[in-house]
Short mmCIF file of C-alpha atoms in Angstrom, two decimals:
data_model
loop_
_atom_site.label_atom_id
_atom_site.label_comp_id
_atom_site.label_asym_id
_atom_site.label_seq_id
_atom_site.Cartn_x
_atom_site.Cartn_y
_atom_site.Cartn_z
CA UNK A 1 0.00 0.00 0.00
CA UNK A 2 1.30 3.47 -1.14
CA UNK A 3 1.11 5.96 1.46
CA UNK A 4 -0.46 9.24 0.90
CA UNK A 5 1.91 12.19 0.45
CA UNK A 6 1.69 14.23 3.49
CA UNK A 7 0.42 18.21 2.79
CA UNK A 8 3.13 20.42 1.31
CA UNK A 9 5.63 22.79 2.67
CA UNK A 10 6.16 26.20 1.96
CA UNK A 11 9.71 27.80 2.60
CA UNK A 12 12.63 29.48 1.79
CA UNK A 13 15.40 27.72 -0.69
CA UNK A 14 18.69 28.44 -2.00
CA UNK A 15 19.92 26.30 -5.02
CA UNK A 16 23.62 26.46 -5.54
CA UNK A 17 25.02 24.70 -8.15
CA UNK A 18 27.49 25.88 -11.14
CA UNK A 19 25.84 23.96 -14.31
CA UNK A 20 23.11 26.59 -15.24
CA UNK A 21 20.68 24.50 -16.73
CA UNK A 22 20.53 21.81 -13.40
CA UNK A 23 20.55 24.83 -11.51
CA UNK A 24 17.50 26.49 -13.94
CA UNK A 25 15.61 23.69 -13.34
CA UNK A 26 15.76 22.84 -9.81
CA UNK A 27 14.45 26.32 -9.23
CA UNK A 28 11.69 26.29 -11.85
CA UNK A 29 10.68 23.06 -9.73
CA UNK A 30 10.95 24.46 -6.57
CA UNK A 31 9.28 27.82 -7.33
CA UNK A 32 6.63 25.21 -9.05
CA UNK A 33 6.24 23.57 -5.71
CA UNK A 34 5.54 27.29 -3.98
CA UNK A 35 8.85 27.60 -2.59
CA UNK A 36 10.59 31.20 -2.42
CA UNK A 37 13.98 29.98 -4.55
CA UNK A 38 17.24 31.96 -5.04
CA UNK A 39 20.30 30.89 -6.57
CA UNK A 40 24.02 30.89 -6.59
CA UNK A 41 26.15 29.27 -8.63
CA UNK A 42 29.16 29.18 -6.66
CA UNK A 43 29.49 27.96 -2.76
CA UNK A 44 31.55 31.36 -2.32
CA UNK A 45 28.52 33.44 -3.67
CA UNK A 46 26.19 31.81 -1.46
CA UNK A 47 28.26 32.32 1.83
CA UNK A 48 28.16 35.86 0.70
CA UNK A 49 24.17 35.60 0.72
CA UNK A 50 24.04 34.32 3.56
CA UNK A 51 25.69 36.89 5.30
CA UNK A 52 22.22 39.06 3.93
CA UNK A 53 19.54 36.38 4.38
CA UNK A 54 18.38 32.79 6.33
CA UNK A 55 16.87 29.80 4.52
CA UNK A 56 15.00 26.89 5.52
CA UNK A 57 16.70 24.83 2.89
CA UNK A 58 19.83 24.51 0.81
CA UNK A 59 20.21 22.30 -1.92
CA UNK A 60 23.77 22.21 -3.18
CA UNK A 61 25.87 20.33 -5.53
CA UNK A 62 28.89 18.40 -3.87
CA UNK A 63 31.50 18.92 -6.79
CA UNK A 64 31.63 22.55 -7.62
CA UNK A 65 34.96 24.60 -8.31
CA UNK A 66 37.09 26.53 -6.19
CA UNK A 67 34.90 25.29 -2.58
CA UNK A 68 33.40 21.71 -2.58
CA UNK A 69 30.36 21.14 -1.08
CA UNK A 70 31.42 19.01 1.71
CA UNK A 71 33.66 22.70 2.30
CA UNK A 72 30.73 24.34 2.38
CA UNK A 73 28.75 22.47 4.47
CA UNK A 74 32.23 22.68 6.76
CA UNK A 75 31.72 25.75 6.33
CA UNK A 76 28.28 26.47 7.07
CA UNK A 77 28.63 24.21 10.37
CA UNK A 78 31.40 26.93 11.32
CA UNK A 79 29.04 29.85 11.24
CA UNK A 80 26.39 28.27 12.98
CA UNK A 81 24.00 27.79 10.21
CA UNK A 82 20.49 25.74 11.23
CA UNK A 83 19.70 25.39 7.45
CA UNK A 84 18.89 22.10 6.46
CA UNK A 85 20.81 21.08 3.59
CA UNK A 86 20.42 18.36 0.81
CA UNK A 87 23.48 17.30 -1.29
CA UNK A 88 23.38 17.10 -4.78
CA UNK A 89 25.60 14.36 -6.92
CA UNK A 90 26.03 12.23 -9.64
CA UNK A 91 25.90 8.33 -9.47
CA UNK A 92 29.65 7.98 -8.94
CA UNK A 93 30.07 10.07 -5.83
CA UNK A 94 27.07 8.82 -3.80
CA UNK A 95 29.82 7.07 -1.02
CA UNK A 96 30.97 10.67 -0.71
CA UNK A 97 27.50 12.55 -0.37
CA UNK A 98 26.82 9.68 2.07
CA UNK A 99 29.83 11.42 4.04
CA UNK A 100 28.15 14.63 3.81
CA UNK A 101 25.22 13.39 5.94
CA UNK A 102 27.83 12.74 8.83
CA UNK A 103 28.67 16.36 8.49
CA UNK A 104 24.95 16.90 9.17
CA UNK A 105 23.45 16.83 5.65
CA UNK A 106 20.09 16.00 6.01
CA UNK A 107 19.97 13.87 2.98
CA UNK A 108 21.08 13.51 -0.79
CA UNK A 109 19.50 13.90 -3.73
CA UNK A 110 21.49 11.24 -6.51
CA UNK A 111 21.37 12.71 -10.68
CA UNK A 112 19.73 12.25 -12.16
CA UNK A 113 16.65 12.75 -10.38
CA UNK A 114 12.88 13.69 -11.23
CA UNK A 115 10.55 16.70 -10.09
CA UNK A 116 8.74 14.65 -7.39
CA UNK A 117 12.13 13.09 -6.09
CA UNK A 118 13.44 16.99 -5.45
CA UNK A 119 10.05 18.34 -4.37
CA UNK A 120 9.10 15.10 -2.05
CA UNK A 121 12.90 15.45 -0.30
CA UNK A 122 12.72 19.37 0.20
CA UNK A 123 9.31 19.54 1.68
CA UNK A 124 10.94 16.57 4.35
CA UNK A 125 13.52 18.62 5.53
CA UNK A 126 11.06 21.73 5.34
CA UNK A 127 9.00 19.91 7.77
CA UNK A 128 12.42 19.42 9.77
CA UNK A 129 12.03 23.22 10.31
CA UNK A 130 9.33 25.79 12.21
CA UNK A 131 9.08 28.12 9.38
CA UNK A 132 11.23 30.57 6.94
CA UNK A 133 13.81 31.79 9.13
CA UNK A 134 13.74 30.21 12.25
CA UNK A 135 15.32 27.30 13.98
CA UNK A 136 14.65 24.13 14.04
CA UNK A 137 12.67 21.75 15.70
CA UNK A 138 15.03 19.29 18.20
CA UNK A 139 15.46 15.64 16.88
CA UNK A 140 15.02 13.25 18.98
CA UNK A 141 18.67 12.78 20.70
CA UNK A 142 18.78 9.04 20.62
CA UNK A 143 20.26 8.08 17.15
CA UNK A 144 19.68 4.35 15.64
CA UNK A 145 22.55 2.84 17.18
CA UNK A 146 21.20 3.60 20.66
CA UNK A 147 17.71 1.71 20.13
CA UNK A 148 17.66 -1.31 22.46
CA UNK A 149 17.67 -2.34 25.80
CA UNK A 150 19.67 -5.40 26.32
CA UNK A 151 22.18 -5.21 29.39
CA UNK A 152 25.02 -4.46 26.95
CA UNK A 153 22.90 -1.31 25.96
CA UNK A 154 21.94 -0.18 29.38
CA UNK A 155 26.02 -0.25 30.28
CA UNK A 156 26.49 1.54 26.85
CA UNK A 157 23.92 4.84 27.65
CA UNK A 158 25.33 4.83 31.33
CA UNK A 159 29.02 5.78 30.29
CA UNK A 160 27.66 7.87 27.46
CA UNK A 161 25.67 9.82 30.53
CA UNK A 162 28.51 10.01 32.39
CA UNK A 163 31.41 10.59 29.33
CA UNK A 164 29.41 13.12 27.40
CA UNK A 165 28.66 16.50 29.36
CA UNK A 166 32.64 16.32 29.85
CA UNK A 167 35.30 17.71 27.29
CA UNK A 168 37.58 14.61 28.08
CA UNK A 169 38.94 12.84 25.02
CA UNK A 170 37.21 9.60 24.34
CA UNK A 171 38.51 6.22 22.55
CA UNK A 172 35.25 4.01 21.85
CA UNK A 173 36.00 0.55 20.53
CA UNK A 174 34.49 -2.30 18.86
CA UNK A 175 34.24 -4.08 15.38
CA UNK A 176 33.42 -2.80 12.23
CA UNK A 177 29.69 -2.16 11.83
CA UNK A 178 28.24 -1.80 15.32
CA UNK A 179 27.62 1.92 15.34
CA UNK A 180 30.97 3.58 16.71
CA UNK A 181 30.13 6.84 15.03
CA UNK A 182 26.53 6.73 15.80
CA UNK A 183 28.30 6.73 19.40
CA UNK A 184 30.27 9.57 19.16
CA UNK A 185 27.35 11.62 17.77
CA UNK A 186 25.26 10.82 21.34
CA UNK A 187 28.29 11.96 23.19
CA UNK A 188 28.30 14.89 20.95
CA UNK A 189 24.59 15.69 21.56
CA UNK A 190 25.07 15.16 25.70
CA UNK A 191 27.86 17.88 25.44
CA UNK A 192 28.30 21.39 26.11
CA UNK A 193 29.45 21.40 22.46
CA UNK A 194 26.63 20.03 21.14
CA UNK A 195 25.86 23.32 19.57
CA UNK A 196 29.01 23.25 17.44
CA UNK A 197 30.25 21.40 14.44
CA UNK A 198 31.20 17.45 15.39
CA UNK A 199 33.68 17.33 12.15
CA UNK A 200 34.50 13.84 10.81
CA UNK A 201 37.56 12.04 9.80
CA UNK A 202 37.44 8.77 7.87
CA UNK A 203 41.01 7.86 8.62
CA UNK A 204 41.38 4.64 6.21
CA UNK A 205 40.47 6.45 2.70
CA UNK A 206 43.09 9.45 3.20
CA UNK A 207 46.65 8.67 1.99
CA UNK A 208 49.47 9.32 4.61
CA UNK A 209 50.31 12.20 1.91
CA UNK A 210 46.64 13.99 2.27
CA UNK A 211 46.02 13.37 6.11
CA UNK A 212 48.39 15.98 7.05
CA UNK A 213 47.03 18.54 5.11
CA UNK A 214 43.00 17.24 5.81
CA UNK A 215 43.64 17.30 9.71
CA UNK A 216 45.69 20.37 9.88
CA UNK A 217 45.33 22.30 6.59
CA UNK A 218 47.86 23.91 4.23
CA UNK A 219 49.03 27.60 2.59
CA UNK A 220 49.00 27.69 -0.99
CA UNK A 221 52.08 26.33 -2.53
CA UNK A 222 52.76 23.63 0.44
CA UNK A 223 52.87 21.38 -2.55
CA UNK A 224 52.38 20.57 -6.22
CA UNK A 225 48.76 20.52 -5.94
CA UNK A 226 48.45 23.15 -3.12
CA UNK A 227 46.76 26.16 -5.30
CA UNK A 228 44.75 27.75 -2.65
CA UNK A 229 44.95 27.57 1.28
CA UNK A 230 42.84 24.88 2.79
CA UNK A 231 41.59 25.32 6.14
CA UNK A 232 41.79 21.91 8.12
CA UNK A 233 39.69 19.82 9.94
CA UNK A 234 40.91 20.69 13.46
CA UNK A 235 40.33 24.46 12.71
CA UNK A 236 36.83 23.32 11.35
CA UNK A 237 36.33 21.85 14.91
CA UNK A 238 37.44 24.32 17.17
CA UNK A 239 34.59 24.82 19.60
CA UNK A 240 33.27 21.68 18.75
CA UNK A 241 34.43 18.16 18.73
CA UNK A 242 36.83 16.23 16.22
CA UNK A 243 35.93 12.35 15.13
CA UNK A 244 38.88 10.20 14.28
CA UNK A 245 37.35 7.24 13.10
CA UNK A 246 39.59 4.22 12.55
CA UNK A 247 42.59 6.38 14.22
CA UNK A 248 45.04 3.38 13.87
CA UNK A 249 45.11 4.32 10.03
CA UNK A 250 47.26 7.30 10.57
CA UNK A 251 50.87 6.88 10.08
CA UNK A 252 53.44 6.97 12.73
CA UNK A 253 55.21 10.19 12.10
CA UNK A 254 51.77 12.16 11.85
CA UNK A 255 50.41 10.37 15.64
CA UNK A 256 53.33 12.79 17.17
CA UNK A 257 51.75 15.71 15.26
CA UNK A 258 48.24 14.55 16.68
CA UNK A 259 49.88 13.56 20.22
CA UNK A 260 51.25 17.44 20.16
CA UNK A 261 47.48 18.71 19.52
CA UNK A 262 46.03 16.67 22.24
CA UNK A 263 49.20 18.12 24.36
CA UNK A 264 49.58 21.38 23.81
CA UNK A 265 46.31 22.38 21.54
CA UNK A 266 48.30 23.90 19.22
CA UNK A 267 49.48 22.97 15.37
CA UNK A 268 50.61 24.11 12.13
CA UNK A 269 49.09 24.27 8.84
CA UNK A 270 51.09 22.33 6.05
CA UNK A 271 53.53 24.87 4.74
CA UNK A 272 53.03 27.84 7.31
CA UNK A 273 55.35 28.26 10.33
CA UNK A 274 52.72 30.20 12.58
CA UNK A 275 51.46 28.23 15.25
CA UNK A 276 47.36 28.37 15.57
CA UNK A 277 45.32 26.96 19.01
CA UNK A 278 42.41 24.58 18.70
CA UNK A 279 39.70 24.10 21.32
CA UNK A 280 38.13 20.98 20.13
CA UNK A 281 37.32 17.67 22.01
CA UNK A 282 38.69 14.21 20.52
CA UNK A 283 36.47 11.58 20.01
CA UNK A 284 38.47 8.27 18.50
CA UNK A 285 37.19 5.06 17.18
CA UNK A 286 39.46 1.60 16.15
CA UNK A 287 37.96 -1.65 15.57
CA UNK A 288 41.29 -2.98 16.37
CA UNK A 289 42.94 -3.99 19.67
CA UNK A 290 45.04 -0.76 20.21
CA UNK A 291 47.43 -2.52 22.96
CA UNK A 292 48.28 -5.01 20.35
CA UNK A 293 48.78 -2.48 17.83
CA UNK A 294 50.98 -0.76 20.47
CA UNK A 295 52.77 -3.78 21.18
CA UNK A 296 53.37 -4.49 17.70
CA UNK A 297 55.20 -1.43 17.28
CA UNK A 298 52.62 0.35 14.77
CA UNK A 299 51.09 2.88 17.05
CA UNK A 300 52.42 5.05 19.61
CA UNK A 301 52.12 4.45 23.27
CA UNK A 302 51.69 7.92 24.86
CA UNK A 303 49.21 8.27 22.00
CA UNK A 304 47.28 5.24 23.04
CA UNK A 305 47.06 7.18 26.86
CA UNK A 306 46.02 10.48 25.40
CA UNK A 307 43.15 8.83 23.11
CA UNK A 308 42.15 6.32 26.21
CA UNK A 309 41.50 8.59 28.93
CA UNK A 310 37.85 7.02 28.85
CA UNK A 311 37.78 4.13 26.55
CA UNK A 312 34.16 3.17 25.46
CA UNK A 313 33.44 -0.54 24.11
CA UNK A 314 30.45 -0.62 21.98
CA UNK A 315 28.93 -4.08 21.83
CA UNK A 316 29.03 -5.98 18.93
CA UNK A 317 25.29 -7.77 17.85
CA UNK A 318 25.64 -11.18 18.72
CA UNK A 319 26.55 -9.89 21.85
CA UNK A 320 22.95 -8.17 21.88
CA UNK A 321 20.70 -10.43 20.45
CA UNK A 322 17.61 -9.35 22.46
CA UNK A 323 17.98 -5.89 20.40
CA UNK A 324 17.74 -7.69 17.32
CA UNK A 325 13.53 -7.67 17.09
CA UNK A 326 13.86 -3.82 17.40
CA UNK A 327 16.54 -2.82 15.18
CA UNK A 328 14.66 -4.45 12.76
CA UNK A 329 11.14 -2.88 13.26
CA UNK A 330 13.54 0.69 13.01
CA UNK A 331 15.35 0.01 9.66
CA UNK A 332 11.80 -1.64 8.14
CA UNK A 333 10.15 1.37 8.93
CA UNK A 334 12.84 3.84 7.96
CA UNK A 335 13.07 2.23 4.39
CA UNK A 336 9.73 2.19 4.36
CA UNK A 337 9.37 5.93 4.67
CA UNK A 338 12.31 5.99 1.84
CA UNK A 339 10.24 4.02 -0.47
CA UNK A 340 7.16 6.05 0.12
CA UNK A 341 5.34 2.56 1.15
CA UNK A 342 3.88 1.18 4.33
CA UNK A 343 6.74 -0.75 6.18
CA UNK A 344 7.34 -4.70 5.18
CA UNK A 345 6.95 -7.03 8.90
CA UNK A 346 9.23 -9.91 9.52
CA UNK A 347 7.45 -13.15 9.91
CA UNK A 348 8.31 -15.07 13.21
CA UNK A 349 10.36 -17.63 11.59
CA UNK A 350 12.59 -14.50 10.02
CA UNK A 351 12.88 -12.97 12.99
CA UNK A 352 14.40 -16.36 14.52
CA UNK A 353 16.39 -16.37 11.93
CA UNK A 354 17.98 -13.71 12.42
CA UNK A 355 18.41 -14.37 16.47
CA UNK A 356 20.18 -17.48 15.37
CA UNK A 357 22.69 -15.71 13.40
CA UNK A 358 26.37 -15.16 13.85
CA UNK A 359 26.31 -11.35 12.63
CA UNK A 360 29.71 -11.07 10.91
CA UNK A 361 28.64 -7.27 10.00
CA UNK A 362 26.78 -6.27 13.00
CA UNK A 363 24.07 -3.73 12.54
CA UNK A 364 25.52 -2.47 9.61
CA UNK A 365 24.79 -5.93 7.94
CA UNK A 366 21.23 -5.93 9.56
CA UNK A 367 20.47 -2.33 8.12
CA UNK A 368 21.61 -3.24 4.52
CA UNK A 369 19.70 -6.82 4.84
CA UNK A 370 16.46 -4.87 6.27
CA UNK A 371 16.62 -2.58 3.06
CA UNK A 372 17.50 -5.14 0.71
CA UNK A 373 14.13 -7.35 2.30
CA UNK A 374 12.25 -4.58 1.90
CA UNK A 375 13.05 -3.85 -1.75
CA UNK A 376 13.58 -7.76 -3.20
CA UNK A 377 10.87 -9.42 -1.24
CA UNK A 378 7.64 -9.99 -3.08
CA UNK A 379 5.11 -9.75 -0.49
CA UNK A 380 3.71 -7.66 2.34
CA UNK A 381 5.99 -9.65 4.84
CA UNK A 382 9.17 -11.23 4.93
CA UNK A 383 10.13 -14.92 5.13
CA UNK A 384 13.03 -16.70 6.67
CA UNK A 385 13.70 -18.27 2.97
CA UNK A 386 13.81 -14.63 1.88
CA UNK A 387 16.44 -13.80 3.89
CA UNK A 388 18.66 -16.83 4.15
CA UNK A 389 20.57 -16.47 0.60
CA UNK A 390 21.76 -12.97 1.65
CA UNK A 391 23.20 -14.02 4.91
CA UNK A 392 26.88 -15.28 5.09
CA UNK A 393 27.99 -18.58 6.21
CA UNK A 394 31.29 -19.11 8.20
CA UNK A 395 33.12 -21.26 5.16
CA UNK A 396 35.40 -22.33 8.27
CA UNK A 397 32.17 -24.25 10.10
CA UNK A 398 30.41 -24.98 6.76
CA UNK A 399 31.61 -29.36 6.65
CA UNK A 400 30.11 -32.16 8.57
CA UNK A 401 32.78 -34.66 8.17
CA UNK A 402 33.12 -35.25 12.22
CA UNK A 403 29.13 -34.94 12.51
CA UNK A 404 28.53 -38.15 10.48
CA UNK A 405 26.57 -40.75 12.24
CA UNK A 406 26.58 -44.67 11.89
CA UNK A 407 23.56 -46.41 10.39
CA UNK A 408 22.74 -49.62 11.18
CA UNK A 409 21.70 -51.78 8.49
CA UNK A 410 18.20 -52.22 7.34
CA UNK A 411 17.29 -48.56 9.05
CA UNK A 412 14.82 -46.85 7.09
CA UNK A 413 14.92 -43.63 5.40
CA UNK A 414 13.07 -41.76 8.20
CA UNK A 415 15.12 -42.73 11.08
CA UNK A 416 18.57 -42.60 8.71
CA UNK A 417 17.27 -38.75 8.16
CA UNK A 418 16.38 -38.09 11.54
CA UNK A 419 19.71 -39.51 12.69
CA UNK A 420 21.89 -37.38 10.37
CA UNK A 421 19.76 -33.71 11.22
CA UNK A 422 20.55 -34.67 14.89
CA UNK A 423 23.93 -35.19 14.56
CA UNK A 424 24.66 -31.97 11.91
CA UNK A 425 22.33 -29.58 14.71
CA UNK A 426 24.97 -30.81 17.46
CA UNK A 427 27.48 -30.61 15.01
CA UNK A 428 26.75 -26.84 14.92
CA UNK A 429 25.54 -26.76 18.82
CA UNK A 430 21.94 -26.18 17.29
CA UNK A 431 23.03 -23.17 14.76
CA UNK A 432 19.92 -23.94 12.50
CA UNK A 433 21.37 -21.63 9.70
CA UNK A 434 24.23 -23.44 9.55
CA UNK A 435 22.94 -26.67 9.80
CA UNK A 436 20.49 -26.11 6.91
CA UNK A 437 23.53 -25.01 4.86
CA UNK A 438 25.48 -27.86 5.43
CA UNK A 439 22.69 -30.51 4.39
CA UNK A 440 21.57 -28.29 1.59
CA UNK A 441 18.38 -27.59 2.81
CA UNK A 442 16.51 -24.25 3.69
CA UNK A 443 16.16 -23.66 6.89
CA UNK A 444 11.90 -23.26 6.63
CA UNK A 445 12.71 -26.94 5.38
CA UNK A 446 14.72 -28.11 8.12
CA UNK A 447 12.11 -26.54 10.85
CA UNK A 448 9.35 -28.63 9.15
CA UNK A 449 11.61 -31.88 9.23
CA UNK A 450 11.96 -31.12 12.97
CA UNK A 451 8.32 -30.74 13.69
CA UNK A 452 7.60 -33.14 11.53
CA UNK A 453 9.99 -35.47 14.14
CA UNK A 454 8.48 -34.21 17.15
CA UNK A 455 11.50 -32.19 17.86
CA UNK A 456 10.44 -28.44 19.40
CA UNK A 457 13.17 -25.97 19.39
CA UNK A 458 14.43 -25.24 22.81
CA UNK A 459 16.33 -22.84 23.73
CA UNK A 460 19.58 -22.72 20.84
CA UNK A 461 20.01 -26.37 21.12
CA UNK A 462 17.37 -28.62 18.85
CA UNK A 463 18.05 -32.23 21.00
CA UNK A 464 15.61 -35.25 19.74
CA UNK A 465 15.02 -38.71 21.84
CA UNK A 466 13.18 -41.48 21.01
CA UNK A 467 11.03 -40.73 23.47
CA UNK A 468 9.86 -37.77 21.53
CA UNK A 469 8.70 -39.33 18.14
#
């Protein structure tokens, strides 16, 4: 069922955008739509409107000359803007306006795109705002990462309590996918910062030759590519709060530069000699084991004590399985809203699915396989044989060579079958995923089979006796 579009959204909008005819039309829409548009077609013109007027909504491109528009979003953070802004970009650099929404983009708008895709996504983040002008109206603070509340979960929002309204530097830990940045925004939000920009650093895609100059900035001519002065990342922070996100990525010989910052508050820009102050609390993030990585001789110890001063472990999924039912009902509903359709349901045998699974990706994985459900699935709910060929099997656990049983001769075909599902499910210790993967069968197939045996599911571990048939 469709849902019905909800009443539109009058406001104010500023278009920037340097290709004249994208930039034509997206006003013509806009205007269309009852909107009051102007337009810029630079980032540097519109920061010089700005200075004049207030919008509800920006819509700008993210590749533009001279100032990008992740710099101008930067930039806009730095002045305090309450805009909402949507980013604007082409197919191939959707990872990168995906970026921009950590910055606090409210969403992005992928080219090419139609009339009701622009009008549909500006009267959202309209409705984000009070009116032309004015602030807006507080999200909720709790982001997506925070929704459960397992034991692991209730230990996780106590230290955030407790971490947060401080300027302390924090190192939160755990593997990939469970929601360390999602983290750092709630100790963002319970800050005295939380006003200020919360700049991002993804570590892992800079090159030891461009951190430098993203975390501390440069003066034209630093180097062969250097043509104007860049203004940093820490700089961008100051008053706010800096994200290093997979900090183990940065080379040796920069950690003393970053050691020195969390020291003295002070650096350089690449290629300058004058010495500038920061004010800006560190929040780090490593899915590695940083005393190993000590240890090993790839990261620095007295950097390790700066970044730890209170070290936050964010639970991986498995570890959190009573969270599961709800994280699912939240990224249903949210690509339900996305696809402009009522929210798909899980049926029960999904859902235990998914308990029984070993979560490789963590909530990341469970985000992407709620989408992907919600797109690929045919009906109105979603089966466990839906979601089984999208979920990953441990290659390492996938034989049964040591779970083969004996036979005795003249057994028949039930009791042989019976036999062999027994010994596979303790094989696994009851892992009915696995278990249907290793004899080839789906698991909807293998739950039938044990019903069919008189063997109930209890607890993790599926045990039959003779008794029981």
């Amino acid at each position: 069922m469709i849902r019905h579009r909800e009443q539109p959204v009058a406001g104010a909008v500023l278009v920037v955008d340097d290709h004249e005819s994208a930039r034509r039309s997206m006003v013509d829409v806009l205007r269309g739509a009852g909107h009051q548009v102007d337009s810029c077609s630079s980032a540097v013109e519109a920061l010089t409107v700005l200075k004049e007027r207030t919008f509800d909504v920006i819509v700008t491109d993210l590749r533009m000359p001279g100032m990008t528009g992740l710099e101008f979003m930067a930039e806009l953070q730095r002045r305090g803007s309450e805009s909402q802004v949507v980013m604007s970009t082409a197919y191939a650099s959707v990872e990168t306006a995906v970026e921009a929404m950590r910055y606090g983009a409210f969403d992005y708008l992928e080219k090419p795109f139609n009339v009701d895709q622009l009008e549909d996504l500006v009267g959202r983040a309209l409705r984000h705002c009070e009116g032309p002008g004015r602030s807006r109206v507080p999200e909720p603070a709790v982001a997506s990462a925070m929704i459960g509340d397992s034991p692991a979960m209730q230990t996780l929002r106590a230290r955030i309590a407790q971490a947060g309204p401080t300027d302390v530097t924090v190192l939160i830990t755990g593997e990939s996918g469970v929601g360390k940045e999602l983290v750092a925004r709630e100790l963002h939000a319970a800050s005295r910062r939380r006003n200020k920009a919360l700049v991002s650093v993804n570590c892992p895609v800079l090159s030891p030759q461009l951190m430098e100059s993203e975390l501390f900035g440069h003066e034209r001519g630093a180097f062969t590519s250097a043509e104007a002065p860049r203004v940093g990342r820490f700089e961008l922070a100051d008053g706010g709060a800096i994200f290093l996100d997979e900090v183990t990525e940065i080379d040796p010989p920069l950690q003393a530069k970053l050691l020195r910052v969390l020291q003295e508050r002070t650096f350089e820009r690449v290629g300058s000699s004058r010495t500038q102050s920061v004010d800006a609390r560190v929040i780090a993030a490593t899915n590695r084991d940083l005393r190993a990585e000590v240890e090993a001789g790839r990261f620095r110890e007295d950097l390790y004590f700066r970044l730890a001063v209170i070290p936050l472990t964010v639970p991986p999924l498995r570890e959190r399985r009573s969270d599961i039912g709800l994280l699912c009902d939240h990224f249903l509903v949210q690509a339900g809203d996305r696809m402009l359709a009522n929210p798909k349901s899980l049926e029960p045998a999904a859902l235990e699915l998914l308990h029984d699974y070993h979560w490789p990706g963590n909530i990341r994985e469970l985000e992407n396989l709620m989408i992907r459900a919600s797109v690929l699935s045919p009906g109105e709910t979603i089966a466990a044989d839906d979601l089984e060929p999208w979920l990953i099997t441990d290659q390492r656990e996938s034989t049964v060579d040591d779970a083969q049983p004996t036979f005795a001769v003249g057994a028949s075909l039930r009791d042989m079958e019976r036999k062999l599902i027994e010994s596979t499910l303790d094989h696994f210790d009851g892992h009915r995923v696995k278990t249907a993967k290793a004899l080839g069968i789906g698991v909807r197939t293998l739950s039938t089979k044990l019903r069919q045996y008189g063997c109930a599911p209890r607890a993790k571990t599926f045990a039959c006796s003779e008794s029981e048939e």
